[in-house]
Coordinates of C-alpha atoms in Angstrom, one line a residue:
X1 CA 77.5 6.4 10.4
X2 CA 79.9 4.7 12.5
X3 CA 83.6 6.1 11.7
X4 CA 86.2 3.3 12.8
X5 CA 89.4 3.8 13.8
X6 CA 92.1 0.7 13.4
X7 CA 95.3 0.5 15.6
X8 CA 98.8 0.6 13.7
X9 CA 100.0 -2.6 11.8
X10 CA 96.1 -4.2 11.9
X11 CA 96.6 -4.9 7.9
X12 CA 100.1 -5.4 7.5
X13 CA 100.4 -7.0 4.1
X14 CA 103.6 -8.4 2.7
X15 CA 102.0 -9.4 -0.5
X16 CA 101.8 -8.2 -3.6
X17 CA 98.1 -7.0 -4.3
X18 CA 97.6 -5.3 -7.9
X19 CA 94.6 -2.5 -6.3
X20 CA 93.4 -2.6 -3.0
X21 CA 89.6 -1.1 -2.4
X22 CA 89.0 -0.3 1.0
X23 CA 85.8 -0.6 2.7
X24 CA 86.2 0.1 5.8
X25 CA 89.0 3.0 7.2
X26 CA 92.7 1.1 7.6
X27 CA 96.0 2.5 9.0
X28 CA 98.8 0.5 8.3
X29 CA 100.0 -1.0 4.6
X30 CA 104.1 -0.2 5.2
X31 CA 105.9 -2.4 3.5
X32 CA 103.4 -3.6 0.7
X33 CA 103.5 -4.0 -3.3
X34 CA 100.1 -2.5 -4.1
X35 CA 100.5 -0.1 -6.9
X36 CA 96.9 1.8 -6.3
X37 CA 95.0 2.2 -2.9
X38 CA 90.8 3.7 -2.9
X39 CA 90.6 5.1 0.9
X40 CA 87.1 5.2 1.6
X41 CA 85.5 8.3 2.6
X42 CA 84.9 7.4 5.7
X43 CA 88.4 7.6 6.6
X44 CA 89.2 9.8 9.7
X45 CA 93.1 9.6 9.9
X46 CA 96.1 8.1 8.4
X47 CA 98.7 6.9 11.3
X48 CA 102.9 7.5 11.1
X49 CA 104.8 5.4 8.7
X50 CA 101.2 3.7 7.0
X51 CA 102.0 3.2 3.7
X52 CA 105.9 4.1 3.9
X53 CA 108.1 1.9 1.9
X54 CA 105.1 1.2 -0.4
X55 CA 107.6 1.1 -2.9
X56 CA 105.3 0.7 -6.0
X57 CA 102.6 3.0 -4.6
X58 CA 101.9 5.1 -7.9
X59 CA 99.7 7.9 -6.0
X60 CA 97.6 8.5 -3.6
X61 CA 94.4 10.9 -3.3
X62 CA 93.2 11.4 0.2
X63 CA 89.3 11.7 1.1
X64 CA 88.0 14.8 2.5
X65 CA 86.8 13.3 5.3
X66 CA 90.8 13.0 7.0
X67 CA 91.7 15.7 9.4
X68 CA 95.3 14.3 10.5
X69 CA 98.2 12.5 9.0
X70 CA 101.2 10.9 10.8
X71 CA 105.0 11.4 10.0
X72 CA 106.2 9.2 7.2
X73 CA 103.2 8.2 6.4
X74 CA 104.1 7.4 2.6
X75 CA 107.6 8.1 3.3
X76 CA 110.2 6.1 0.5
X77 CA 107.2 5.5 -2.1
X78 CA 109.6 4.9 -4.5
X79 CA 106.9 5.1 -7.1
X80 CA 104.9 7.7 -5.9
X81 CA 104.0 10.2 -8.6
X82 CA 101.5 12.3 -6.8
X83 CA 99.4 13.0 -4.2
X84 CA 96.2 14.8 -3.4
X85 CA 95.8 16.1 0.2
X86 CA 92.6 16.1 1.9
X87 CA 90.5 19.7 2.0
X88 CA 90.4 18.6 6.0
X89 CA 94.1 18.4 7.0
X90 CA 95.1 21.8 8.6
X91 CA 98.9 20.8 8.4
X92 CA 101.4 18.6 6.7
X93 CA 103.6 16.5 9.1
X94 CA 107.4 16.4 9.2
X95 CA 108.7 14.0 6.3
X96 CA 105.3 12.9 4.9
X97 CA 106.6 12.7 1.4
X98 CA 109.9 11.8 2.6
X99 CA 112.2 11.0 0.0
X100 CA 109.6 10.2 -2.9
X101 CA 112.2 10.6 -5.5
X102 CA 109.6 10.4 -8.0
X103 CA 107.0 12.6 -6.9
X104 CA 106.7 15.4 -9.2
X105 CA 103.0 16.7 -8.1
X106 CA 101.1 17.2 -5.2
X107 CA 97.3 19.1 -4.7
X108 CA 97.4 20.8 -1.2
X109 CA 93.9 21.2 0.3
X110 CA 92.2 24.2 1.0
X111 CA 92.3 24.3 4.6
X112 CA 95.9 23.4 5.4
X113 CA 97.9 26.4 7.1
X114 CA 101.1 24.6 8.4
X115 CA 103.8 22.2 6.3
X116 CA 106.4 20.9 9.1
X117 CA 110.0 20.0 8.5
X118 CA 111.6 18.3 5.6
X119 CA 107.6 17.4 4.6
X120 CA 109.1 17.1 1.2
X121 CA 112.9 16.2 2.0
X122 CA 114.2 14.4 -0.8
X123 CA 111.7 14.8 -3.5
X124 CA 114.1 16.2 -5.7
X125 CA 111.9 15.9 -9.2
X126 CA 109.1 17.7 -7.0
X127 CA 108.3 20.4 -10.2
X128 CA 104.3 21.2 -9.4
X129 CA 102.3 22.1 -6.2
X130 CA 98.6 23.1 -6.7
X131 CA 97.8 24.9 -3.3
X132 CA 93.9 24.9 -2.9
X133 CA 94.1 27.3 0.1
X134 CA 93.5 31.2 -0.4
X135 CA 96.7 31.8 1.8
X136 CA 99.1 29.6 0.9
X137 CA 101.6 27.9 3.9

């Protein structure tokens, strides 16, 4: 199966869409009113700043099947609740969750070994992480 990679910006959407169910792998949705987002399992990587200022972006579970995240990627979620990190990703880049006031949870996957700075800057209601790996970061 082809595995297809998008450049930055390719879906930038301005309006509001209620759930969006991806197909196909995507790397940019900054700036957008979805409140839910399927990534397909297809999905190889998730570029800096793609769904920052997704300001009514509820959560987000990453597929397996992504090995690297950008910076920022979902940066001032204002929404975001939680997050579920791919078993794949060996590190968590600088200000990924940067200040997601809301988030409380996040799920860690099982092979990650590095969390760079501020990952979690401003996530001040952050009360749970679940850390699948047998060594911890």
């Amino acid at each position: 199966m082809d595995k297809t990679r998008y450049s930055p910006h390719t879906f930038f959407i301005a309006n509001p869409l209620p759930v969006v169910d991806c197909k196909e792998p995507i790397k940019a949705f900054s700036y957008c009113e979805h409140k839910s987002v399927t990534l397909p399992e297809t999905l190889l990587e998730i570029g800096n700043e793609a769904f920052r200022s997704s300001f009514m972006l509820s959560g987000i579970t990453v597929p397996n099947s992504v090995k690297t995240i950008g910076e920022m990627a979902f940066a001032d979620c204002a929404e975001l609740t939680s997050a579920t990190l791919s078993d794949a990703m060996t590190a968590i880049p600088a200000r990924l969750f940067g200040n997601c006031a809301k988030l409380t949870s996040v799920t860690i996957g099982s092979s990650t070994t590095e969390v760079d700075d501020g990952a979690f800057s401003g996530c001040g209601k952050l009360a749970e992480i679940y850390c699948k790996a047998t060594t911890p970061p």
